[in-house]
Amino acid sequence: MWGRRLRRAGRGAGRGAEELRARRREREAALRRARRQEQLVSKRLLRDDAAEDGARDGAEVVPGPLSEDEVLQLLRGVQRGSEDRKRCLGRLRWALRDKDTQHKFVRLEGSIRTLTGLFTSSLAELQMEAARCLHELSHSSEPGVAEACLPLTSYLLTYLSGHSVEFTELCLYTLGNLVVESEAVRKQLLPQGIIAVLASCIQSPHEAVLEGLGYVLSQLLQAKEAPAEIIPLVLASALPQHMLRLLCAPSTGLGAAVEFAWCLHYIICSPAGTEALLALGAMPALASLLLSLASEVPQDGSEVPQDGSEVPQDVPEGLELLVCPVLRCLGNLLAEESSCEVQIQDERLLITLFLILQCFLPQHPFIVQEGLWLLNNLTADEPFFCAALLSLDLLPALLQLLPCFPMTTVLALRVLCNVAEKGPEYCQQLHQPALPLLLPTLALPDPEPVGHCLELLHLLFLHCPEATSDFVRMGGPQALERHRSSPELQERAEALLAMLPPPPPPARSPCPALS
Protein backbone atom coordinates (compact mmCIF):
# COMPACT_ATOMS: atom_id res chain seq x y z
CA MET A 1 0.00 0.00 0.00
CA TRP A 2 2.76 2.45 0.90
CA GLY A 3 4.56 1.74 -2.38
CA ARG A 4 1.43 2.40 -4.41
CA ARG A 5 0.98 5.66 -2.56
CA LEU A 6 4.53 6.66 -3.39
CA ARG A 7 4.06 5.91 -7.04
CA ARG A 8 0.88 7.97 -7.10
CA ALA A 9 2.79 10.73 -5.29
CA GLY A 10 5.30 10.76 -8.12
CA ARG A 11 2.47 11.76 -10.44
CA GLY A 12 0.75 14.13 -8.00
CA ALA A 13 3.22 15.80 -5.68
CA GLY A 14 0.75 17.65 -3.49
CA ARG A 15 -1.38 14.64 -2.67
CA GLY A 16 1.62 12.39 -1.94
CA ALA A 17 3.23 14.83 0.43
CA GLU A 18 -0.08 15.30 2.26
CA GLU A 19 -0.49 11.54 2.71
CA LEU A 20 3.01 11.24 4.12
CA ARG A 21 2.35 14.18 6.43
CA ALA A 22 -0.83 12.53 7.72
CA ARG A 23 0.96 9.24 8.39
CA ARG A 24 3.74 11.00 10.26
CA ARG A 25 1.27 13.03 12.33
CA GLU A 26 -0.50 9.81 13.36
CA ARG A 27 2.77 8.33 14.59
CA GLU A 28 3.70 11.53 16.39
CA ALA A 29 0.31 11.61 18.12
CA ALA A 30 0.98 8.09 19.42
CA LEU A 31 4.43 9.15 20.61
CA ARG A 32 2.97 12.17 22.38
CA ARG A 33 0.48 9.94 24.19
CA ALA A 34 3.28 7.62 25.25
CA ARG A 35 5.41 10.54 26.42
CA ARG A 36 2.58 12.00 28.43
CA GLN A 37 2.01 8.67 30.16
CA GLU A 38 5.59 8.40 31.40
CA GLN A 39 5.62 8.44 35.18
CA LEU A 40 8.37 9.76 37.40
CA VAL A 41 6.85 8.67 40.71
CA SER A 42 9.49 8.33 43.38
CA LYS A 43 9.92 8.69 47.11
CA ARG A 44 12.19 11.04 48.97
CA LEU A 45 13.87 10.53 52.29
CA LEU A 46 15.11 13.42 54.42
CA ARG A 47 17.75 12.48 56.96
CA ASP A 48 19.67 14.87 59.14
CA ASP A 49 23.28 13.86 59.89
CA ALA A 50 23.23 15.21 63.45
CA ALA A 51 19.95 13.49 64.18
CA GLU A 52 21.32 10.26 62.71
CA ASP A 53 24.20 10.28 65.18
CA GLY A 54 21.75 10.63 68.05
CA ALA A 55 19.52 7.88 66.72
CA ARG A 56 22.42 5.44 66.44
CA ASP A 57 23.64 6.21 69.96
CA GLY A 58 23.46 3.01 71.99
CA ALA A 59 21.63 1.19 69.17
CA GLU A 60 24.35 -0.95 67.65
CA VAL A 61 21.98 -3.87 67.02
CA VAL A 62 19.58 -1.65 65.07
CA PRO A 63 18.45 -1.28 62.18
CA GLY A 64 18.41 -5.02 61.56
CA PRO A 65 15.00 -6.71 61.74
CA LEU A 66 13.63 -6.57 65.27
CA SER A 67 11.49 -9.18 66.95
CA GLU A 68 7.96 -8.26 67.98
CA ASP A 69 9.09 -8.11 71.60
CA GLU A 70 11.87 -5.66 70.71
CA VAL A 71 9.45 -3.48 68.75
CA LEU A 72 7.01 -3.60 71.66
CA GLN A 73 9.80 -2.61 74.04
CA LEU A 74 10.62 0.43 71.89
CA LEU A 75 6.94 1.39 71.75
CA ARG A 76 6.65 1.17 75.53
CA GLY A 77 9.79 3.27 75.83
CA VAL A 78 8.26 6.10 73.81
CA GLN A 79 5.00 5.83 75.74
CA ARG A 80 6.67 6.42 79.08
CA GLY A 81 6.90 10.01 80.19
CA SER A 82 10.55 9.72 81.14
CA GLU A 83 13.46 11.87 80.04
CA ASP A 84 14.65 8.90 77.98
CA ARG A 85 11.65 9.14 75.63
CA LYS A 86 13.43 11.22 73.00
CA ARG A 87 16.28 8.68 72.86
CA CYS A 88 13.74 5.84 72.48
CA LEU A 89 12.09 7.74 69.62
CA GLY A 90 15.47 8.11 67.93
CA ARG A 91 16.09 4.37 68.23
CA LEU A 92 12.60 3.66 66.93
CA ARG A 93 13.21 5.86 63.89
CA TRP A 94 16.45 4.04 63.19
CA ALA A 95 14.66 0.67 63.54
CA LEU A 96 11.82 1.73 61.21
CA ARG A 97 14.20 1.75 58.27
CA ASP A 98 13.72 -2.01 58.13
CA LYS A 99 10.71 -3.23 56.15
CA ASP A 100 9.81 -6.08 58.51
CA THR A 101 10.10 -3.82 61.53
CA GLN A 102 7.72 -1.35 59.87
CA HIS A 103 5.09 -4.06 59.45
CA LYS A 104 5.47 -5.26 63.01
CA PHE A 105 5.19 -1.72 64.32
CA VAL A 106 1.99 -0.74 62.47
CA ARG A 107 0.36 -4.04 63.51
CA LEU A 108 0.90 -3.29 67.19
CA GLU A 109 -2.23 -1.96 68.84
CA GLY A 110 -1.93 1.70 69.67
CA SER A 111 1.36 2.23 67.82
CA ILE A 112 0.10 4.88 65.36
CA ARG A 113 -2.04 6.45 68.08
CA THR A 114 1.08 6.81 70.24
CA LEU A 115 3.04 8.42 67.40
CA THR A 116 0.12 10.74 66.71
CA GLY A 117 0.12 11.87 70.32
CA LEU A 118 3.82 12.65 70.20
CA PHE A 119 3.51 14.26 66.77
CA THR A 120 0.94 16.67 68.16
CA SER A 121 2.91 17.24 71.35
CA SER A 122 3.69 20.72 72.59
CA LEU A 123 7.28 19.63 73.18
CA ALA A 124 9.15 20.62 70.01
CA GLU A 125 11.93 18.02 70.31
CA LEU A 126 9.52 15.12 70.79
CA GLN A 127 7.32 16.42 68.00
CA MET A 128 10.26 16.53 65.59
CA GLU A 129 11.42 13.01 66.50
CA ALA A 130 7.89 11.66 66.05
CA ALA A 131 7.72 13.42 62.66
CA ARG A 132 10.96 11.70 61.64
CA CYS A 133 9.51 8.31 62.65
CA LEU A 134 6.44 9.01 60.52
CA HIS A 135 8.68 10.07 57.66
CA GLU A 136 10.52 6.72 57.81
CA LEU A 137 7.15 4.92 57.70
CA SER A 138 6.02 7.02 54.74
CA HIS A 139 9.02 5.79 52.76
CA SER A 140 7.70 2.22 52.86
CA SER A 141 6.76 0.71 49.50
CA GLU A 142 3.82 -1.17 51.05
CA PRO A 143 0.37 0.49 50.68
CA GLY A 144 -0.68 -1.08 53.98
CA VAL A 145 1.92 0.91 55.88
CA ALA A 146 0.85 4.15 54.21
CA GLU A 147 -2.82 3.48 54.96
CA ALA A 148 -1.99 2.86 58.61
CA CYS A 149 -0.88 6.50 58.68
CA LEU A 150 -4.28 7.77 57.48
CA PRO A 151 -5.22 9.25 60.88
CA LEU A 152 -2.20 11.55 60.66
CA THR A 153 -2.98 13.24 57.35
CA SER A 154 -5.09 16.06 58.79
CA TYR A 155 -2.32 16.90 61.27
CA LEU A 156 0.28 16.90 58.49
CA LEU A 157 -1.81 19.43 56.59
CA THR A 158 -2.30 21.57 59.67
CA TYR A 159 1.40 21.76 60.39
CA LEU A 160 2.22 23.03 56.91
CA SER A 161 1.43 26.46 58.24
CA GLY A 162 3.91 26.07 61.10
CA HIS A 163 6.78 28.39 61.86
CA SER A 164 9.61 25.85 61.65
CA VAL A 165 10.96 25.48 58.13
CA GLU A 166 12.57 22.13 58.95
CA PHE A 167 9.37 20.75 60.44
CA THR A 168 7.23 22.02 57.54
CA GLU A 169 9.65 20.50 55.03
CA LEU A 170 9.49 17.16 56.84
CA CYS A 171 5.69 17.20 56.80
CA LEU A 172 5.66 17.99 53.07
CA TYR A 173 7.92 15.12 52.11
CA THR A 174 5.99 12.75 54.38
CA LEU A 175 2.78 13.75 52.59
CA GLY A 176 4.45 13.35 49.20
CA ASN A 177 5.57 9.85 50.08
CA LEU A 178 2.15 8.82 51.42
CA VAL A 179 0.17 9.89 48.35
CA VAL A 180 2.28 7.79 45.98
CA GLU A 181 1.35 4.31 47.17
CA SER A 182 -2.17 4.75 48.50
CA GLU A 183 -5.27 5.90 46.67
CA ALA A 184 -7.02 5.85 50.06
CA VAL A 185 -4.60 8.51 51.33
CA ARG A 186 -5.23 10.69 48.27
CA LYS A 187 -9.01 10.26 48.64
CA GLN A 188 -8.76 11.44 52.22
CA LEU A 189 -6.45 14.38 51.53
CA LEU A 190 -8.55 15.96 48.76
CA PRO A 191 -11.65 16.61 50.90
CA GLN A 192 -9.35 17.80 53.67
CA GLY A 193 -8.31 20.62 51.35
CA ILE A 194 -4.74 19.69 50.43
CA ILE A 195 -4.86 21.76 47.23
CA ALA A 196 -5.95 24.89 49.09
CA VAL A 197 -3.27 24.31 51.73
CA LEU A 198 -0.60 23.95 49.04
CA ALA A 199 -1.85 27.11 47.32
CA SER A 200 -1.32 28.95 50.59
CA CYS A 201 2.02 27.26 51.23
CA ILE A 202 3.44 28.25 47.83
CA GLN A 203 3.66 31.84 49.04
CA SER A 204 6.37 30.83 51.51
CA PRO A 205 9.69 32.67 51.08
CA HIS A 206 11.67 29.57 52.01
CA GLU A 207 13.30 27.55 49.23
CA ALA A 208 13.12 24.26 51.15
CA VAL A 209 9.37 24.64 51.65
CA LEU A 210 8.78 25.48 47.98
CA GLU A 211 10.75 22.47 46.82
CA GLY A 212 8.87 20.16 49.19
CA LEU A 213 5.56 21.61 48.05
CA GLY A 214 6.50 20.99 44.42
CA TYR A 215 7.34 17.40 45.32
CA VAL A 216 3.93 16.79 46.93
CA LEU A 217 2.10 18.37 44.01
CA SER A 218 4.08 16.44 41.39
CA GLN A 219 3.19 13.17 43.14
CA LEU A 220 -0.50 14.09 43.24
CA LEU A 221 -0.54 15.13 39.58
CA GLN A 222 0.79 11.74 38.50
CA ALA A 223 -1.99 9.78 40.21
CA LYS A 224 -4.29 7.79 37.94
CA GLU A 225 -7.27 9.86 39.04
CA ALA A 226 -5.44 13.16 38.53
CA PRO A 227 -7.06 14.17 35.19
CA ALA A 228 -10.58 13.82 36.56
CA GLU A 229 -10.20 14.71 40.23
CA ILE A 230 -6.96 16.55 40.99
CA ILE A 231 -6.02 18.67 37.97
CA PRO A 232 -9.41 20.49 37.94
CA LEU A 233 -8.86 21.46 41.60
CA VAL A 234 -5.32 22.65 40.83
CA LEU A 235 -6.53 24.71 37.86
CA ALA A 236 -9.21 26.29 40.02
CA SER A 237 -6.57 27.39 42.52
CA ALA A 238 -3.80 29.94 42.22
CA LEU A 239 -1.13 27.24 41.98
CA PRO A 240 -0.52 27.33 38.19
CA GLN A 241 0.16 31.07 38.01
CA HIS A 242 2.33 30.95 41.13
CA MET A 243 4.34 28.03 39.69
CA LEU A 244 4.86 29.86 36.40
CA ARG A 245 5.94 32.99 38.24
CA LEU A 246 8.36 31.16 40.52
CA LEU A 247 9.73 28.97 37.75
CA CYS A 248 10.70 32.02 35.72
CA ALA A 249 11.99 34.05 38.69
CA PRO A 250 15.81 34.19 38.86
CA SER A 251 15.69 33.95 42.66
CA THR A 252 13.96 30.55 42.67
CA GLY A 253 16.38 27.77 43.54
CA LEU A 254 17.08 24.93 41.16
CA GLY A 255 15.34 22.28 43.27
CA ALA A 256 12.02 24.11 43.47
CA ALA A 257 12.19 25.14 39.81
CA VAL A 258 12.68 21.51 38.73
CA GLU A 259 9.67 20.37 40.75
CA PHE A 260 7.44 23.15 39.39
CA ALA A 261 8.52 22.43 35.81
CA TRP A 262 7.51 18.78 36.16
CA CYS A 263 4.21 19.84 37.77
CA LEU A 264 3.46 22.01 34.75
CA HIS A 265 4.32 19.10 32.48
CA TYR A 266 1.79 16.84 34.23
CA ILE A 267 -0.86 19.56 33.97
CA ILE A 268 -0.14 19.90 30.24
CA CYS A 269 -0.87 16.18 29.94
CA SER A 270 -4.52 17.14 30.45
CA PRO A 271 -6.33 18.92 27.58
CA ALA A 272 -8.00 21.30 30.03
CA GLY A 273 -4.62 21.93 31.63
CA THR A 274 -3.05 22.82 28.30
CA GLU A 275 -5.72 25.40 27.53
CA ALA A 276 -5.47 26.93 31.00
CA LEU A 277 -1.68 27.23 30.87
CA LEU A 278 -1.77 28.72 27.38
CA ALA A 279 -4.25 31.31 28.67
CA LEU A 280 -1.82 32.12 31.49
CA GLY A 281 0.95 32.80 28.97
CA ALA A 282 2.90 29.60 29.60
CA MET A 283 4.28 29.47 26.07
CA PRO A 284 6.13 32.82 26.04
CA ALA A 285 7.09 32.42 29.71
CA LEU A 286 8.69 29.00 29.18
CA ALA A 287 10.33 30.10 25.94
CA SER A 288 11.86 33.06 27.76
CA LEU A 289 13.02 30.74 30.55
CA LEU A 290 14.70 28.46 28.02
CA LEU A 291 16.55 31.43 26.53
CA SER A 292 17.68 32.39 30.01
CA LEU A 293 18.90 28.86 30.78
CA ALA A 294 20.83 28.76 27.51
CA SER A 295 22.67 31.90 28.54
CA GLU A 296 24.31 29.80 31.27
CA VAL A 297 25.69 27.37 28.69
CA PRO A 298 29.25 28.14 27.50
CA GLN A 299 29.34 29.29 23.88
CA ASP A 300 32.71 28.28 22.52
CA GLY A 301 31.64 27.85 18.93
CA SER A 302 32.79 24.24 18.84
CA GLU A 303 30.98 21.49 17.03
CA VAL A 304 28.78 18.92 18.73
CA PRO A 305 31.20 16.58 20.54
CA GLN A 306 31.35 13.04 19.21
CA ASP A 307 34.16 11.60 21.29
CA GLY A 308 32.47 10.95 24.63
CA SER A 309 33.86 14.10 26.19
CA GLU A 310 32.16 15.48 29.26
CA VAL A 311 29.99 18.56 29.58
CA PRO A 312 32.20 21.64 30.11
CA GLN A 313 33.03 22.25 33.74
CA ASP A 314 31.53 25.74 33.82
CA VAL A 315 27.99 24.48 33.11
CA PRO A 316 25.98 24.95 36.35
CA GLU A 317 25.61 21.66 38.17
CA GLY A 318 22.19 20.08 37.68
CA LEU A 319 21.17 22.45 34.89
CA GLU A 320 20.05 19.47 32.79
CA LEU A 321 17.49 18.56 35.46
CA LEU A 322 15.62 21.80 34.78
CA VAL A 323 16.24 21.98 31.04
CA CYS A 324 14.62 18.57 30.52
CA PRO A 325 11.08 19.34 31.82
CA VAL A 326 11.13 22.84 30.31
CA LEU A 327 11.86 21.36 26.88
CA ARG A 328 9.14 18.78 27.38
CA CYS A 329 6.58 21.38 28.46
CA LEU A 330 7.24 23.51 25.39
CA GLY A 331 7.24 20.51 23.07
CA ASN A 332 3.89 19.28 24.34
CA LEU A 333 2.33 22.74 24.35
CA LEU A 334 3.28 23.07 20.70
CA ALA A 335 1.80 19.65 19.98
CA GLU A 336 -1.70 20.92 20.76
CA GLU A 337 -3.81 22.36 17.99
CA SER A 338 -5.05 25.06 20.37
CA SER A 339 -1.48 26.35 20.71
CA CYS A 340 -1.16 27.25 17.05
CA GLU A 341 -2.62 30.71 17.61
CA VAL A 342 -0.02 31.55 20.25
CA GLN A 343 3.01 29.85 18.73
CA ILE A 344 6.12 31.97 19.11
CA GLN A 345 8.21 32.88 16.08
CA ASP A 346 11.61 33.65 17.51
CA GLU A 347 14.82 32.54 15.80
CA ARG A 348 16.60 32.66 19.15
CA LEU A 349 14.74 29.50 20.15
CA LEU A 350 16.59 27.57 17.46
CA ILE A 351 19.96 28.96 18.48
CA THR A 352 19.13 28.11 22.10
CA LEU A 353 18.19 24.55 21.21
CA PHE A 354 21.40 23.90 19.35
CA LEU A 355 23.49 25.39 22.15
CA ILE A 356 21.79 22.96 24.52
CA LEU A 357 22.29 20.03 22.15
CA GLN A 358 25.94 20.88 21.78
CA CYS A 359 26.46 21.22 25.52
CA PHE A 360 24.75 18.06 26.74
CA LEU A 361 25.64 15.53 24.06
CA PRO A 362 26.87 12.90 24.78
CA GLN A 363 26.86 12.98 28.59
CA HIS A 364 23.10 13.58 28.78
CA PRO A 365 21.60 12.14 25.58
CA PHE A 366 18.09 12.34 27.05
CA ILE A 367 18.38 16.14 26.84
CA VAL A 368 19.22 15.84 23.15
CA GLN A 369 16.11 13.74 22.60
CA GLU A 370 13.93 16.29 24.38
CA GLY A 371 15.52 19.11 22.38
CA LEU A 372 14.94 17.34 19.09
CA TRP A 373 11.35 16.59 20.12
CA LEU A 374 10.78 20.31 20.63
CA LEU A 375 12.56 21.10 17.36
CA ASN A 376 10.30 18.59 15.62
CA ASN A 377 7.19 20.31 16.95
CA LEU A 378 8.54 23.75 16.10
CA THR A 379 9.14 22.76 12.48
CA ALA A 380 6.17 20.42 11.98
CA ASP A 381 3.65 22.93 10.63
CA GLU A 382 5.59 26.17 10.73
CA PRO A 383 7.63 27.28 7.68
CA PHE A 384 9.17 30.08 9.79
CA PHE A 385 11.37 27.72 11.81
CA CYS A 386 12.19 25.56 8.79
CA ALA A 387 13.43 28.63 6.94
CA ALA A 388 15.31 29.84 10.03
CA LEU A 389 17.02 26.47 10.42
CA LEU A 390 18.51 26.89 6.96
CA SER A 391 19.16 30.64 7.04
CA LEU A 392 20.98 30.42 10.38
CA ASP A 393 23.19 27.67 8.95
CA LEU A 394 22.11 25.18 11.62
CA LEU A 395 21.65 22.31 9.18
CA PRO A 396 25.25 21.04 9.59
CA ALA A 397 24.77 20.81 13.38
CA LEU A 398 21.52 18.88 12.88
CA LEU A 399 23.16 16.49 10.42
CA GLN A 400 25.91 15.78 12.95
CA LEU A 401 23.28 14.22 15.20
CA LEU A 402 22.24 11.59 12.67
CA PRO A 403 24.84 8.95 13.66
CA CYS A 404 24.86 9.63 17.42
CA PHE A 405 22.18 7.45 19.06
CA PRO A 406 19.29 5.40 17.61
CA MET A 407 16.54 7.68 18.96
CA THR A 408 18.55 10.77 18.06
CA THR A 409 18.76 9.48 14.49
CA VAL A 410 14.99 9.01 14.30
CA LEU A 411 14.19 12.44 15.70
CA ALA A 412 16.76 14.21 13.52
CA LEU A 413 15.24 12.51 10.48
CA ARG A 414 11.79 13.70 11.56
CA VAL A 415 13.01 17.28 11.62
CA LEU A 416 14.63 16.89 8.21
CA CYS A 417 11.35 15.51 6.86
CA ASN A 418 9.52 18.52 8.27
CA VAL A 419 11.89 20.81 6.38
CA ALA A 420 11.70 18.78 3.16
CA GLU A 421 7.90 18.82 3.28
CA LYS A 422 7.93 22.56 2.74
CA GLY A 423 8.71 22.09 -0.92
CA PRO A 424 11.30 22.40 -3.71
CA GLU A 425 13.14 25.45 -2.36
CA TYR A 426 13.85 23.66 0.92
CA CYS A 427 14.79 20.36 -0.73
CA GLN A 428 17.24 22.17 -2.99
CA GLN A 429 19.16 23.28 0.10
CA LEU A 430 18.85 19.91 1.83
CA HIS A 431 19.80 17.38 -0.74
CA GLN A 432 23.53 17.98 -1.22
CA PRO A 433 24.57 18.10 2.47
CA ALA A 434 22.06 15.46 3.63
CA LEU A 435 22.23 12.86 0.87
CA PRO A 436 25.72 11.46 1.66
CA LEU A 437 24.67 10.90 5.31
CA LEU A 438 21.50 9.04 4.37
CA LEU A 439 23.35 6.14 2.77
CA PRO A 440 24.91 4.99 6.10
CA THR A 441 21.47 5.36 7.70
CA LEU A 442 20.02 2.98 5.11
CA ALA A 443 22.54 0.38 6.28
CA LEU A 444 21.27 0.42 9.89
CA PRO A 445 19.67 -2.81 11.17
CA ASP A 446 16.77 -1.01 12.88
CA PRO A 447 13.80 -0.56 10.51
CA GLU A 448 12.52 2.58 12.28
CA PRO A 449 15.32 4.98 11.29
CA VAL A 450 15.53 3.31 7.88
CA GLY A 451 11.81 3.93 7.38
CA HIS A 452 12.20 7.62 8.20
CA CYS A 453 15.19 7.78 5.89
CA LEU A 454 13.08 6.35 3.06
CA GLU A 455 10.43 9.00 3.70
CA LEU A 456 13.03 11.74 3.54
CA LEU A 457 14.42 10.33 0.31
CA HIS A 458 10.94 10.28 -1.18
CA LEU A 459 10.45 13.97 -0.37
CA LEU A 460 13.85 14.85 -1.82
CA PHE A 461 13.20 12.89 -5.03
CA LEU A 462 9.71 14.39 -5.29
CA HIS A 463 10.71 18.04 -4.90
CA CYS A 464 14.28 17.92 -6.18
CA PRO A 465 14.58 15.54 -9.15
CA GLU A 466 18.33 16.13 -9.50
CA ALA A 467 18.73 14.40 -6.14
CA THR A 468 17.88 11.11 -7.85
CA SER A 469 20.90 11.37 -10.13
CA ASP A 470 23.20 12.17 -7.22
CA PHE A 471 21.73 9.24 -5.27
CA VAL A 472 22.42 6.85 -8.15
CA ARG A 473 25.96 8.17 -8.52
CA MET A 474 26.59 7.49 -4.80
CA GLY A 475 25.51 3.86 -5.08
CA GLY A 476 22.08 4.43 -3.55
CA PRO A 477 20.21 1.79 -5.60
CA GLN A 478 22.35 -0.96 -4.08
CA ALA A 479 21.49 0.35 -0.57
CA LEU A 480 17.78 0.23 -1.45
CA GLU A 481 18.02 -3.25 -2.93
CA ARG A 482 18.94 -4.65 0.51
CA HIS A 483 15.51 -3.68 1.84
CA ARG A 484 13.46 -5.38 -0.88
CA SER A 485 13.44 -8.52 1.24
CA SER A 486 12.20 -6.72 4.37
CA PRO A 487 8.42 -7.06 4.98
CA GLU A 488 8.34 -3.65 6.66
CA LEU A 489 10.37 -1.77 4.09
CA GLN A 490 9.92 -3.68 0.85
CA GLU A 491 7.17 -1.58 -0.73
CA ARG A 492 8.83 1.70 0.14
CA ALA A 493 12.21 0.57 -1.17
CA GLU A 494 10.69 -0.64 -4.43
CA ALA A 495 8.71 2.60 -4.84
CA LEU A 496 11.88 4.66 -4.45
CA LEU A 497 13.76 2.46 -6.91
CA ALA A 498 10.96 3.15 -9.39
CA MET A 499 11.56 6.90 -9.02
CA LEU A 500 15.24 6.64 -9.94
CA PRO A 501 16.48 7.27 -13.48
CA PRO A 502 17.60 4.20 -15.41
CA PRO A 503 21.32 3.50 -15.22
CA PRO A 504 23.36 4.85 -18.14
CA PRO A 505 24.08 2.30 -20.86
CA PRO A 506 27.50 0.65 -20.65
CA ALA A 507 30.18 2.39 -22.66
CA ARG A 508 30.92 0.60 -25.95
CA SER A 509 34.43 -0.25 -27.05
CA PRO A 510 35.51 1.53 -30.26
CA CYS A 511 35.38 -0.59 -33.41
CA PRO A 512 38.73 -1.53 -34.92
CA ALA A 513 39.75 0.34 -38.05
CA LEU A 514 38.89 -1.35 -41.33
CA SER A 515 41.86 -2.37 -43.38
Tab-separated table of N, CA, C and O in Angstrom, residues 24 40 42 51 74 92 106 164 244 246 252 277 347-348 356 360 364 393 427-428 485 514:
chain	number	residue	atom	x	y	z
A	24	ARG	N	2.772	10.602	9.249
A	24	ARG	CA	3.741	11.001	10.260
A	24	ARG	C	3.042	11.643	11.459
A	24	ARG	O	3.423	11.418	12.603
A	40	LEU	N	7.128	9.551	36.674
A	40	LEU	CA	8.374	9.758	37.399
A	40	LEU	C	8.116	9.705	38.903
A	40	LEU	O	8.695	10.445	39.678
A	42	SER	N	8.364	8.770	42.566
A	42	SER	CA	9.487	8.331	43.380
A	42	SER	C	9.212	8.763	44.804
A	42	SER	O	8.264	9.494	45.076
A	51	ALA	N	20.984	14.322	63.588
A	51	ALA	CA	19.946	13.492	64.179
A	51	ALA	C	20.279	12.018	64.028
A	51	ALA	O	19.967	11.196	64.880
A	74	LEU	N	10.394	-0.943	72.353
A	74	LEU	CA	10.620	0.426	71.889
A	74	LEU	C	9.349	1.259	72.012
A	74	LEU	O	9.383	2.426	72.395
A	92	LEU	N	13.738	4.166	67.709
A	92	LEU	CA	12.599	3.656	66.929
A	92	LEU	C	12.713	4.110	65.474
A	92	LEU	O	12.487	3.327	64.549
A	106	VAL	N	3.345	-1.215	62.767
A	106	VAL	CA	1.988	-0.743	62.467
A	106	VAL	C	0.930	-1.749	62.901
A	106	VAL	O	-0.240	-1.378	63.100
A	164	SER	N	8.308	26.489	61.830
A	164	SER	CA	9.607	25.852	61.655
A	164	SER	C	9.754	25.362	60.218
A	164	SER	O	8.977	24.528	59.753
A	244	LEU	N	4.259	29.195	37.563
A	244	LEU	CA	4.863	29.861	36.401
A	244	LEU	C	5.724	31.037	36.835
A	244	LEU	O	6.842	31.227	36.349
A	246	LEU	N	7.168	31.589	39.792
A	246	LEU	CA	8.359	31.164	40.524
A	246	LEU	C	9.357	30.463	39.607
A	246	LEU	O	10.571	30.626	39.746
A	252	THR	N	14.423	31.888	42.295
A	252	THR	CA	13.964	30.553	42.668
A	252	THR	C	15.104	29.551	42.535
A	252	THR	O	15.782	29.494	41.514
A	277	LEU	N	-3.052	26.721	30.823
A	277	LEU	CA	-1.682	27.233	30.869
A	277	LEU	C	-1.389	28.142	29.683
A	277	LEU	O	-0.664	29.136	29.819
A	347	GLU	N	13.653	33.305	16.255
A	347	GLU	CA	14.818	32.541	15.798
A	347	GLU	C	15.749	32.165	16.943
A	347	GLU	O	16.478	31.171	16.867
A	348	ARG	N	15.713	32.955	18.021
A	348	ARG	CA	16.600	32.663	19.148
A	348	ARG	C	16.312	31.299	19.758
A	348	ARG	O	17.200	30.677	20.355
A	356	ILE	N	22.069	23.999	23.527
A	356	ILE	CA	21.790	22.957	24.523
A	356	ILE	C	22.207	21.588	23.995
A	356	ILE	O	22.815	20.787	24.710
A	360	PHE	N	25.100	19.250	25.958
A	360	PHE	CA	24.750	18.064	26.744
A	360	PHE	C	24.935	16.738	26.018
A	360	PHE	O	24.700	15.681	26.604
A	364	HIS	N	24.527	13.644	28.450
A	364	HIS	CA	23.104	13.576	28.784
A	364	HIS	C	22.283	13.444	27.503
A	364	HIS	O	21.598	14.377	27.085
A	393	ASP	N	22.127	28.648	9.203
A	393	ASP	CA	23.191	27.665	8.948
A	393	ASP	C	23.300	26.641	10.090
A	393	ASP	O	24.398	26.254	10.517
A	427	CYS	N	14.086	21.587	-0.326
A	427	CYS	CA	14.788	20.364	-0.729
A	427	CYS	C	16.058	20.687	-1.507
A	427	CYS	O	17.047	19.939	-1.427
A	428	GLN	N	16.042	21.779	-2.259
A	428	GLN	CA	17.244	22.173	-2.989
A	428	GLN	C	18.407	22.415	-2.031
A	428	GLN	O	19.554	22.080	-2.317
A	485	SER	N	13.829	-7.269	0.590
A	485	SER	CA	13.445	-8.522	1.243
A	485	SER	C	12.842	-8.302	2.628
A	485	SER	O	12.494	-9.258	3.315
A	514	LEU	N	38.968	-0.415	-40.221
A	514	LEU	CA	38.890	-1.350	-41.332
A	514	LEU	C	40.159	-1.249	-42.174
A	514	LEU	O	40.649	-0.167	-42.459
